[in-house]
Amino acid sequence: MAPARGPSRRMQKQGPPAPLDESRIGGKRKLAAPTNGAVKKQKKVGASRIVKANNPGGSKYSANSAGKASPRGSFKPQEREAKPLKPLMVDVAEVDDLSDQSGGAEDGNAGMDEGLSGVDAAVVFDLDGDELGSDADDFANALSASEDEEVVDSDQEVQKGVWSEDDDSDGEEALTAANIAGLSQRLDRQQAEVKADAEAELADDALQTNIAPADLDMDDETEGGRTSKLAPDLQLLRTRITETVRVLSNFKELRDPARSRAEYTEAVLRDICAYYGYSPYLAERLFSLFPPQEALAFFDANETPRPMVIRTNTLRTHRRDLAHTLINRGVSLEPVGKWSKVGLQVYESQVPLGATPEYLAGHYILQAASSFLPVMALAPQEHERCLDMAAAPGGKTTHIAALMKNTGCIFANDASKDRSRGLIGNIHRLGVKNTIVCNYSALEFPRVMGGFDRVLLDAPCSGTGVIAKDPSVKTNKTSDDFLRLPHLQKQLLLAAIDSVDHASKTGGYIVYSTCSVMVEENEQVVQYALNKRPNVRLVSTGLIFGKEGFTKYQSKRFHPSMKETRRYYPHAFNVDGFFVSKFKKVGPTPADAVKAQGTPAEQARVSNAAAGIEKCVISGDLDAAVGADEVDEDGSAILNGFGGWDDEEDAVYIERNLKKHLRRKGIDPKASKSKAVRALDPKKATGGISVAEIEEKRKDDERTVVE
């Protein structure tokens, strides 16, 4: 075996400790393990002293497990006077506490207690059996004082002066039984100060914003008669909206007896306008369409855009092949639903979908899922003649062509010439060959061309179903828009019905659709068509999903067949708000039916009634003696021919107006033989009375007056 290591220099200086007390060797004292690096060092120092105590002779061999000689050599113990051991890192109060816990022993073991007082209280004494040997091995390999100062733990930093007497840091003060009460009180004071600072900061913020939670009441709209200019608290508004909607959903049990339903509704509408940004008029109209809970879901859905959807062009490819190609390009997609065989919903794309080779080759078109529905309801057949009255930008027209497999004939009309250019571009890109593009007012189509098997009218509307796509609808729609647009939609629907051939063997259908959820643009327009065209009936749309149309709304009542129409909402089906209805024409349009305003027949009737040549309208109650032939919409009697008027007096008025007309054109009215006068055919205009006869009669009347 290698020679044992001699005593360390530290042991040479301070001398061996007093012998141990045999009665206290078997005891164990375990306290909380220290977490400080300096304590770890102290533990090693204390252990080395214990080893020295067990080897008082300063044996040549060190008590390590390997039994190897020290590479630093052996050292002779020097004959030097023993100095008292200076306590290392020991608090006086801690030493007193340890001495009190020792049971007050005053025998010869006091020297040993003094020697162990330098060891930290956290050191665990285990001197029984083999445990002493294992600890001694670890302690024997400990570095000397000079070497230990240069070693740093990988997960700890060396803290210098932590145990200095001059350092009175509270965070590093040892916790003992004597000072635990003081430290606890100090910690309580610190927490109280932090809490007080936080409350003062909150009070300061509330003072700066001039808002207190207690002041935000449901009825508090103004401050001092003036509307508050401060930004609304969105979180508070949301909470208040949710609570009010909950009360309205179960009004009988949750209501406040002091508040009526109208007050609750007014309060929630005011909050909706502030939270979502709607105008008061539109918020009220939309809120009245649904139950309170569903209305809130509708407003929330309008804040989120609908998923991007593409429609496969079956004239050029199949949906499966298109899906595989786009997936290879980094597009994440899946079928839009079981109700469509050509739609693909896109979740994520690594490439712009409007610039891929497949898009440029016409394999697909970007189209909203709700735009599939009117064409699916129309269900065009091959070799038919179809009309799309408002075709731009061409999504529905090309869908119709794909269903017809490029057979038959499609007339794609749009009143805007600029939008028609985009329509032509999509038709060419998608390979449609059976479509004729025209630029007419849709009201002219019964005169331009009729006899169609099927007609699709996707009427212009307010866009209240696509608010997520166009948020400007929230504020730019007024009550005038919901009077003007329904009037146009009614006339367009009448023109569409008149353009269909009722005797078609395969068709005779009209589909009316809008991207609006308002009753004025949907059910009321359909009811108007049913009233004015007794030769049409509402039939099933053939769509497998969607909510039924209203048969009653507020004070309005509609035909029971209105259940055949379908409504679509963003919160219910994750598509744009839409309305779809389908008519079947079962007979010819009656000759005396009211024509759509703008059609040639209606224009002729209006002009004739204004000129007083063919018809005359008498407002007021009907007179049986007059013999009215029919009654107009407003209760006025429309009479055929003249009755009870003086023809000569009328001739004078006609002549006067004729002369005014000639003067505007720069023609002398007295030049009765001029070509301009003869071109006007005055005999026809005056009912067979010539200008000369009128002039002679006028002169006679003047002589009579003079006489």
XYZ file of C-alpha atoms in Angstrom:
707
model
C 0.000 0.000 0.000
C 1.056 3.549 -0.612
C 2.223 5.570 2.385
C -0.530 7.437 4.196
C -0.893 11.135 3.869
C 0.290 13.231 6.787
C -1.760 15.766 8.658
C -2.856 18.855 6.771
C -1.369 22.258 7.402
C -4.622 23.432 8.932
C -4.529 20.689 11.545
C -0.913 21.494 12.291
C -1.796 25.049 13.126
C -4.848 24.543 15.293
C -4.061 21.236 16.957
C -6.284 18.214 17.563
C -9.660 18.663 19.238
C -10.668 17.211 22.579
C -11.754 13.567 22.700
C -15.388 12.793 21.883
C -18.051 12.007 24.412
C -18.933 8.328 24.018
C -22.491 8.898 25.191
C -23.210 11.311 22.335
C -21.581 9.451 19.462
C -24.659 7.420 18.574
C -26.967 10.441 18.282
C -27.876 12.025 14.978
C -28.831 15.610 14.461
C -30.313 16.492 11.071
C -31.501 19.918 10.070
C -32.355 21.568 6.769
C -29.679 21.094 4.152
C -27.772 24.268 3.353
C -28.039 25.702 -0.150
C -25.032 28.013 0.008
C -21.680 27.146 -1.500
C -19.896 28.481 1.560
C -21.857 26.104 3.777
C -20.738 23.247 1.568
C -17.140 24.321 2.129
C -17.721 24.534 5.869
C -19.175 21.020 5.845
C -16.012 19.697 4.257
C -13.836 21.522 6.792
C -15.816 20.128 9.707
C -15.606 16.639 8.334
C -11.847 16.887 7.959
C -11.593 17.782 11.625
C -13.576 14.664 12.544
C -11.227 12.533 10.503
C -8.258 14.116 12.270
C -9.877 13.353 15.598
C -10.078 9.682 14.684
C -6.434 9.732 13.636
C -4.764 11.804 16.340
C -1.328 10.466 15.695
C -1.039 11.999 12.344
C -0.699 8.708 10.509
C 1.313 8.555 7.358
C -1.695 7.192 5.405
C -4.728 9.224 4.608
C -8.129 7.774 5.366
C -9.275 7.682 1.746
C -10.898 4.695 0.098
C -8.191 4.268 -2.526
C -5.349 4.266 -0.061
C -3.088 6.229 -2.356
C -0.349 8.547 -1.311
C -0.911 12.243 -1.619
C 0.783 13.758 -4.647
C 1.715 16.768 -2.573
C 3.984 14.732 -0.291
C 3.985 14.333 3.459
C 4.414 17.112 5.914
C 5.980 16.945 9.390
C 3.944 18.330 12.184
C 5.557 21.501 13.399
C 6.098 22.135 17.060
C 4.057 25.235 17.530
C 1.934 26.426 20.309
C -1.735 25.558 19.759
C -3.921 28.547 19.159
C -7.572 28.688 20.014
C -9.837 27.662 17.092
C -11.488 30.657 15.528
C -15.154 29.938 14.811
C -15.788 29.944 11.083
C -19.099 31.281 9.811
C -20.925 30.875 13.094
C -23.524 33.160 14.555
C -23.349 33.796 18.318
C -27.077 33.305 18.724
C -26.821 30.003 16.888
C -24.042 28.798 19.177
C -26.077 29.679 22.226
C -29.021 27.837 20.784
C -26.945 24.761 20.145
C -25.506 24.859 23.655
C -29.000 25.110 25.111
C -30.174 22.109 23.118
C -27.293 19.953 24.377
C -29.101 19.420 27.673
C -26.727 21.633 29.732
C -23.945 19.045 30.043
C -21.020 20.443 32.054
C -18.724 17.478 32.228
C -15.392 16.931 30.582
C -16.980 16.865 27.164
C -17.233 20.661 27.041
C -14.071 20.846 24.987
C -15.597 18.680 22.340
C -18.684 20.959 22.175
C -16.416 23.934 21.672
C -14.579 22.167 18.910
C -17.820 21.320 17.125
C -19.265 24.790 17.489
C -17.486 25.842 14.308
C -19.455 23.287 12.311
C -22.693 24.515 10.757
C -25.924 23.225 12.272
C -26.921 21.761 8.947
C -24.073 19.196 9.039
C -25.362 15.654 9.561
C -23.354 13.575 12.081
C -23.379 9.905 11.328
C -20.634 8.104 13.214
C -22.199 4.654 13.303
C -20.439 1.791 11.599
C -19.529 2.082 7.919
C -21.152 5.405 7.423
C -18.201 7.104 9.083
C -15.789 5.465 6.738
C -17.642 6.493 3.610
C -17.900 10.093 4.742
C -14.260 10.091 5.713
C -13.271 8.932 2.255
C -15.115 11.838 0.677
C -13.683 14.339 3.119
C -10.155 13.055 2.681
C -10.226 13.884 -1.021
C -11.276 17.466 -0.283
C -8.952 20.176 -1.567
C -6.978 22.386 0.678
C -8.045 25.874 1.571
C -6.041 27.527 -1.213
C -7.256 25.055 -3.826
C -10.870 25.131 -2.689
C -11.120 28.873 -3.254
C -10.408 28.422 -6.983
C -13.206 25.865 -7.599
C -16.650 27.018 -8.693
C -19.718 24.810 -8.875
C -21.221 24.520 -12.385
C -24.664 25.531 -11.181
C -23.693 28.031 -8.486
C -21.855 31.283 -8.299
C -19.297 32.101 -5.653
C -20.712 34.676 -3.284
C -18.008 36.624 -1.502
C -18.581 38.066 1.929
C -21.923 36.341 2.424
C -21.026 35.449 5.996
C -19.177 38.631 6.806
C -20.070 40.297 10.058
C -20.433 43.627 8.268
C -23.020 42.260 5.860
C -26.509 42.566 7.321
C -28.534 41.663 4.203
C -32.011 40.463 5.122
C -32.209 38.003 2.229
C -29.018 36.218 3.346
C -29.598 36.202 7.083
C -29.750 32.710 8.581
C -33.149 31.604 9.878
C -33.009 30.495 13.502
C -35.468 29.977 16.314
C -34.381 33.270 17.830
C -34.924 35.507 14.799
C -37.777 33.699 13.056
C -40.394 35.959 14.596
C -38.546 39.119 13.585
C -38.024 37.931 10.015
C -41.667 36.959 9.730
C -42.806 40.392 10.875
C -40.374 42.046 8.467
C -41.744 39.953 5.570
C -45.305 40.884 6.513
C -44.372 44.542 6.461
C -42.763 44.194 3.024
C -45.845 42.472 1.614
C -48.077 45.152 3.093
C -45.950 47.854 1.476
C -46.105 46.127 -1.940
C -49.887 45.792 -1.673
C -50.250 49.441 -0.692
C -48.097 50.497 -3.664
C -50.218 48.408 -6.042
C -53.467 49.921 -4.745
C -52.012 53.413 -5.060
C -50.981 52.701 -8.661
C -54.469 51.439 -9.539
C -56.035 54.491 -7.940
C -53.686 56.710 -9.925
C -54.636 54.987 -13.209
C -58.337 55.324 -12.441
C -57.851 59.003 -11.687
C -56.044 59.562 -15.004
C -58.711 57.812 -17.131
C -61.577 59.319 -15.149
C -63.424 55.974 -15.213
C -64.689 54.088 -12.219
C -66.273 50.639 -12.554
C -69.243 51.687 -10.487
C -70.025 54.516 -12.929
C -70.472 52.182 -15.930
C -74.133 51.417 -15.531
C -76.384 50.068 -18.271
C -78.402 53.268 -18.291
C -75.421 55.587 -18.089
C -75.019 56.931 -21.611
C -73.927 60.493 -20.967
C -72.067 62.469 -18.362
C -73.551 65.825 -17.537
C -75.720 65.770 -20.664
C -72.741 65.164 -22.985
C -71.721 61.893 -24.564
C -68.469 60.519 -23.180
C -65.536 60.868 -25.584
C -63.490 58.155 -23.875
C -62.736 54.856 -25.565
C -65.099 52.089 -24.407
C -63.887 49.297 -22.174
C -64.336 46.335 -24.549
C -64.028 43.717 -21.832
C -66.711 45.400 -19.766
C -68.946 45.812 -22.825
C -68.582 42.145 -23.703
C -69.448 41.072 -20.184
C -72.465 43.355 -20.121
C -73.703 42.146 -23.518
C -73.403 38.521 -22.453
C -75.251 39.143 -19.205
C -78.057 41.094 -20.886
C -78.486 38.421 -23.562
C -78.677 35.794 -20.825
C -81.451 37.741 -19.127
C -83.364 38.198 -22.397
C -83.076 34.470 -23.135
C -84.856 33.654 -19.869
C -86.604 36.922 -19.231
C -89.347 35.583 -16.990
C -87.002 34.240 -14.308
C -83.908 36.453 -14.612
C -85.421 39.846 -15.229
C -85.239 42.786 -12.892
C -88.820 43.731 -11.951
C -87.908 47.400 -12.264
C -86.827 47.017 -15.916
C -88.879 46.106 -18.975
C -87.834 44.019 -21.968
C -87.647 47.143 -24.110
C -85.123 48.666 -21.718
C -82.973 45.537 -21.776
C -83.143 45.420 -25.577
C -82.239 49.085 -25.885
C -79.269 48.630 -23.557
C -77.886 45.600 -25.398
C -78.310 47.297 -28.785
C -76.381 50.296 -27.519
C -73.582 48.024 -26.328
C -73.568 46.079 -29.614
C -73.157 49.304 -31.565
C -70.192 50.286 -29.380
C -68.587 46.838 -29.342
C -69.044 45.724 -32.971
C -69.292 49.109 -34.723
C -72.785 48.857 -36.249
C -75.105 51.741 -36.912
C -78.088 51.784 -34.524
C -80.553 51.184 -37.365
C -78.796 48.126 -38.796
C -78.027 46.650 -35.367
C -81.711 46.784 -34.460
C -82.809 45.206 -37.751
C -80.319 42.357 -37.500
C -80.994 41.754 -33.808
C -84.707 41.345 -34.519
C -84.068 38.453 -36.942
C -82.877 36.003 -34.284
C -83.404 35.033 -30.674
C -81.032 36.984 -28.390
C -78.499 34.180 -27.993
C -78.399 33.436 -31.728
C -78.168 37.130 -32.554
C -75.010 37.404 -30.469
C -73.547 34.401 -32.311
C -74.412 36.081 -35.637
C -72.595 39.279 -34.676
C -69.567 37.282 -33.531
C -69.466 35.284 -36.779
C -69.427 38.487 -38.823
C -66.129 39.425 -37.181
C -64.380 36.336 -38.592
C -63.796 35.886 -42.340
C -65.238 32.814 -43.995
C -62.890 30.032 -45.141
C -61.317 30.327 -48.575
C -63.044 28.016 -51.051
C -62.208 27.101 -54.650
C -64.521 25.443 -57.170
C -63.133 22.754 -59.436
C -63.786 23.362 -63.130
C -65.041 19.963 -64.262
C -64.671 21.038 -67.891
C -60.886 20.708 -67.519
C -60.106 18.453 -64.535
C -61.493 16.396 -61.649
C -61.546 17.386 -58.007
C -59.341 14.483 -56.884
C -56.645 15.288 -59.435
C -56.771 18.982 -58.590
C -56.485 18.245 -54.869
C -53.402 16.050 -55.355
C -51.728 18.667 -57.524
C -52.337 21.492 -55.046
C -51.241 19.379 -52.076
C -47.930 18.770 -53.831
C -47.561 22.538 -54.128
C -47.923 22.990 -50.364
C -51.659 23.716 -50.133
C -53.589 22.316 -47.166
C -57.182 21.612 -48.199
C -60.127 19.251 -47.901
C -63.613 18.903 -49.467
C -65.917 21.732 -48.501
C -68.657 19.311 -47.467
C -70.813 16.409 -48.533
C -73.299 18.770 -50.149
C -70.847 19.800 -52.910
C -68.871 17.598 -55.315
C -66.673 20.367 -56.720
C -65.761 22.566 -53.728
C -62.421 22.501 -51.883
C -61.816 24.419 -48.666
C -58.298 25.809 -48.302
C -56.764 26.093 -44.835
C -53.198 27.080 -45.652
C -51.223 27.673 -48.808
C -47.529 28.121 -49.495
C -48.271 29.635 -52.924
C -50.729 32.352 -54.040
C -53.857 30.560 -55.189
C -54.588 33.232 -57.789
C -51.306 32.704 -59.621
C -50.696 28.954 -59.754
C -50.329 27.184 -63.118
C -53.572 25.331 -62.402
C -55.435 28.587 -61.855
C -54.081 30.114 -65.058
C -54.984 26.931 -66.926
C -58.578 27.232 -65.724
C -58.666 24.171 -63.470
C -60.399 26.082 -60.677
C -61.841 29.442 -59.724
C -61.893 31.255 -56.390
C -65.543 31.316 -55.369
C -67.401 31.555 -52.071
C -69.171 28.398 -50.951
C -72.498 30.222 -50.725
C -72.298 31.044 -54.460
C -72.608 27.328 -55.253
C -76.111 27.219 -53.799
C -78.138 29.186 -56.419
C -76.686 27.158 -59.302
C -77.330 23.904 -57.448
C -80.928 25.014 -56.926
C -81.272 25.977 -60.601
C -80.032 22.482 -61.644
C -79.583 23.231 -65.363
C -79.842 20.343 -67.795
C -77.952 19.690 -70.988
C -79.105 21.318 -74.231
C -81.223 23.959 -72.459
C -81.364 27.722 -72.939
C -80.479 29.518 -69.702
C -80.170 33.146 -68.694
C -77.987 34.622 -65.967
C -79.414 38.118 -65.532
C -76.543 39.451 -63.351
C -73.592 37.298 -64.378
C -70.390 39.213 -63.491
C -67.746 38.151 -62.487
C -68.714 34.769 -63.933
C -68.531 32.262 -61.091
C -72.180 31.186 -61.395
C -72.198 31.347 -65.203
C -69.201 29.038 -65.549
C -70.716 26.728 -62.934
C -73.876 26.487 -65.054
C -71.746 25.759 -68.138
C -69.903 23.001 -66.274
C -73.186 21.375 -65.229
C -74.442 21.604 -68.838
C -71.112 20.177 -70.090
C -70.715 22.988 -72.610
C -73.973 22.080 -74.360
C -77.049 24.198 -74.992
C -76.788 27.985 -74.770
C -76.232 30.388 -71.886
C -76.848 34.117 -72.054
C -74.666 35.896 -69.500
C -75.924 39.427 -69.042
C -74.614 42.234 -66.879
C -75.624 45.881 -66.833
C -72.044 47.070 -66.182
C -69.738 47.119 -69.184
C -66.608 47.216 -66.997
C -67.670 44.133 -65.024
C -68.498 42.369 -68.275
C -64.804 42.436 -69.216
C -63.923 40.350 -66.158
C -66.803 38.035 -67.013
C -65.395 37.453 -70.506
C -61.929 36.778 -69.075
C -63.170 34.057 -66.718
C -65.265 32.464 -69.466
C -62.231 32.143 -71.735
C -59.888 30.983 -68.947
C -62.244 28.216 -67.808
C -62.865 26.938 -71.328
C -66.595 27.768 -71.559
C -67.841 27.627 -75.158
C -71.633 27.771 -74.957
C -72.031 31.262 -73.451
C -73.043 34.556 -75.059
C -72.136 37.714 -73.124
C -74.468 40.692 -73.457
C -74.730 44.106 -71.868
C -78.354 45.052 -71.264
C -80.434 46.239 -68.400
C -82.003 43.133 -66.936
C -85.399 44.826 -67.125
C -85.222 44.789 -70.924
C -84.898 41.053 -71.299
C -88.512 40.135 -71.921
C -88.248 42.374 -75.013
C -84.662 41.543 -76.005
C -85.122 37.793 -75.733
C -87.461 35.442 -73.923
C -88.485 31.834 -73.935
C -85.700 30.574 -71.660
C -85.863 27.210 -69.956
C -84.255 28.477 -66.754
C -83.354 31.918 -65.419
C -80.976 32.715 -62.562
C -81.347 36.080 -60.839
C -78.686 36.765 -58.228
C -80.054 40.217 -57.527
C -78.007 43.188 -56.318
C -78.612 43.640 -52.613
C -77.441 45.406 -49.462
C -74.785 42.767 -48.634
C -75.825 42.213 -45.016
C -74.844 38.560 -45.396
C -71.216 39.318 -46.303
C -70.325 41.766 -43.543
C -67.197 39.728 -42.773
C -66.028 40.447 -46.321
C -67.161 44.080 -46.450
C -67.284 45.687 -42.964
C -68.396 49.020 -44.452
C -71.928 47.592 -44.586
C -72.118 48.092 -40.808
C -72.428 51.851 -41.141
C -73.339 52.822 -44.707
C -76.816 51.259 -44.912
C -79.868 53.344 -44.059
C -83.617 52.905 -44.230
C -83.629 54.424 -47.737
C -81.470 51.567 -49.003
C -84.030 49.037 -47.799
C -86.720 50.854 -49.757
C -84.786 51.430 -52.964
C -83.132 48.026 -53.301
C -86.286 45.915 -52.692
C -88.110 47.996 -55.304
C -85.445 47.176 -57.895
C -85.398 43.517 -56.869
C -89.164 43.230 -57.327
C -88.976 44.617 -60.860
C -86.067 42.335 -61.745
C -87.900 39.279 -60.461
C -90.995 40.111 -62.509
C -88.802 40.498 -65.596
C -87.152 37.142 -64.889
C -90.504 35.409 -64.578
C -91.716 36.946 -67.847
C -88.536 35.742 -69.619
C -89.198 32.052 -68.896
C -91.095 29.740 -71.218
C -93.800 28.057 -69.197
C -94.199 25.382 -71.888
C -90.585 24.176 -71.576
C -90.420 20.388 -71.425
C -87.474 20.273 -69.043
C -87.448 23.668 -67.362
C -89.669 26.620 -66.649
C -87.784 27.455 -63.419
C -86.624 30.739 -61.924
C -84.120 30.973 -59.043
C -83.994 34.195 -57.042
C -81.110 34.651 -54.593
C -79.444 37.438 -52.617
C -76.447 37.726 -50.301
C -78.642 39.455 -47.724
C -80.430 38.294 -44.588
C -83.007 41.091 -44.483
C -86.681 40.151 -44.823
C -87.353 43.202 -47.016
C -85.009 41.862 -49.697
C -85.996 38.208 -49.464
C -89.435 37.059 -48.304
C -91.166 40.329 -49.120
C -89.839 40.322 -52.697
C -90.910 36.698 -53.175
C -94.354 37.468 -51.781
C -94.687 40.419 -54.170
C -93.931 38.142 -57.125
C -96.499 35.620 -55.943
C -99.093 38.384 -55.704
C -98.384 39.900 -59.131
C -97.782 36.645 -61.010
C -100.481 34.067 -60.249
C -98.845 31.748 -62.808
C -95.827 30.901 -60.618
C -95.435 28.625 -57.611
C -92.710 28.183 -55.043
C -91.060 24.752 -55.238
C -88.334 22.983 -53.300
C -84.809 24.221 -53.915
C -83.353 20.718 -53.661
C -80.693 21.853 -51.175
C -80.085 19.392 -48.372
C -79.300 21.959 -45.688
C -80.325 25.471 -44.708
C -83.020 27.043 -42.556
C -86.553 27.589 -43.780
C -87.681 31.039 -44.803
C -89.954 33.090 -42.570
C -93.699 32.608 -42.877
C -94.221 35.417 -40.382
C -91.979 38.220 -39.226
C -93.146 40.769 -36.682
C -96.462 42.028 -38.079
C -95.904 40.591 -41.584
C -97.447 37.326 -42.773
C -96.294 35.412 -45.852
C -97.576 32.530 -47.934
C -97.182 29.097 -46.276
C -95.116 27.894 -49.242
C -92.366 30.298 -48.083
C -91.028 27.294 -46.137
C -89.603 26.049 -49.438
C -87.089 28.906 -49.476
C -83.759 28.539 -47.714
C -81.754 30.876 -45.491
C -78.037 30.515 -44.697
C -76.198 32.195 -41.840
C -72.456 32.455 -41.099
C -72.800 31.312 -37.496
C -74.874 28.255 -38.416
C -73.229 26.890 -41.579
C -69.916 28.798 -41.791
C -70.886 30.292 -45.157
C -71.861 33.811 -46.130
C -75.387 34.929 -45.328
C -77.567 33.920 -48.270
C -81.165 33.481 -49.396
C -82.313 31.078 -52.142
C -85.819 30.604 -53.590
C -87.039 28.649 -56.620
C -90.165 29.301 -58.720
C -91.938 27.111 -61.230
C -93.853 28.868 -64.016
C -97.047 26.928 -64.677
C -98.811 29.181 -67.191
C -98.518 32.252 -69.412
C -98.414 35.708 -67.931
C -101.900 37.323 -68.023
C -102.250 40.179 -70.478
C -103.520 42.573 -67.831
C -100.767 41.716 -65.320
C -98.696 44.540 -63.952
C -95.458 44.722 -65.897
C -92.083 45.329 -64.388
C -91.170 48.997 -64.355
C -88.675 49.689 -67.092
C -90.066 47.127 -69.535
C -91.401 48.470 -72.868
C -95.002 47.608 -72.014
C -94.846 49.451 -68.726
C -93.084 52.439 -70.261
C -95.746 52.698 -72.954
C -98.521 52.517 -70.392
C -96.953 55.220 -68.245
C -96.280 57.533 -71.203
C -99.773 57.061 -72.592
C -101.358 57.755 -69.248
C -99.272 60.918 -68.888
C -100.172 62.200 -72.351
C -103.850 61.410 -71.885
C -104.184 59.711 -75.284
C -104.890 56.044 -74.613
C -105.708 55.879 -70.928
C -106.608 58.231 -68.158
C -106.258 57.641 -64.450
C -108.837 59.027 -62.047
C -107.667 59.048 -58.463
C -110.099 58.577 -55.626
C -113.214 56.474 -55.196
C -114.610 54.578 -58.141
C -117.681 55.993 -59.896
C -120.003 53.352 -61.311
C -121.253 55.756 -63.975
C -117.727 56.156 -65.385
C -117.370 52.467 -66.187
C -113.844 51.671 -65.020
C -112.249 48.674 -66.693
C -109.585 47.847 -64.103
C -108.093 49.075 -60.854
C -104.456 50.032 -60.372
C -102.318 49.140 -57.320
C -103.113 52.333 -55.438
C -106.886 51.994 -55.909
C -107.086 54.337 -58.899
C -109.410 53.536 -61.764
C -107.804 53.020 -65.156
C -110.293 54.000 -67.901
C -110.154 53.045 -71.553
C -110.862 55.954 -73.918
C -112.232 59.417 -73.157
C -115.505 60.308 -71.528
C -117.131 63.579 -70.473
C -114.448 65.963 -71.846
C -114.712 68.840 -74.333
C -112.695 67.960 -77.429
C -112.521 71.548 -78.664
C -111.087 72.752 -75.369
C -108.562 69.944 -75.429
C -107.575 70.936 -78.955
C -106.738 74.440 -77.781
C -104.449 73.107 -75.072
C -102.831 70.690 -77.492
C -102.207 73.466 -80.003
C -100.656 75.698 -77.344
C -98.287 72.958 -76.234
C -97.444 72.217 -79.847
C -96.431 75.819 -80.478
C -94.241 75.823 -77.387
C -92.604 72.692 -78.659
C -91.915 74.301 -82.044
C -90.433 77.432 -80.469
C -87.999 75.312 -78.441
C -86.782 73.802 -81.689
C -86.419 77.244 -83.279
C -89.368 76.871 -85.663
C -91.936 79.598 -86.269
C -95.346 78.176 -85.282
C -97.131 80.393 -87.854
C -95.235 78.786 -90.724
C -97.778 76.023 -90.999
C -96.609 74.925 -94.459
C -92.980 74.342 -93.393
C -91.526 70.879 -93.631
C -90.902 70.801 -89.911
C -94.584 71.321 -89.168
C -95.650 68.721 -91.675
C -93.117 66.267 -90.257
C -94.799 66.475 -86.876
C -98.076 65.268 -88.441
C -100.249 67.724 -86.528
C -103.464 66.045 -87.592
C -102.443 62.857 -85.821
C -101.242 64.736 -82.760
C -104.431 66.811 -82.473
C -106.858 63.985 -83.088
C -107.626 64.886 -86.779
C -107.934 68.685 -86.335
C -105.615 70.676 -88.581
C -103.596 73.658 -87.466
C -105.497 75.952 -89.820
C -108.826 74.933 -88.349
C -107.482 75.501 -84.857
C -106.200 78.939 -85.861
C -109.574 79.871 -87.403
C -111.411 78.754 -84.299
C -109.078 80.757 -82.114
C -109.748 83.921 -84.103
C -113.488 83.362 -83.844
C -113.181 82.969 -80.107
C -111.232 86.219 -79.876
C -113.904 88.111 -81.880
C -116.593 86.690 -79.670
C -114.803 87.855 -76.559
C -114.336 91.357 -78.019
C -117.982 91.662 -78.968
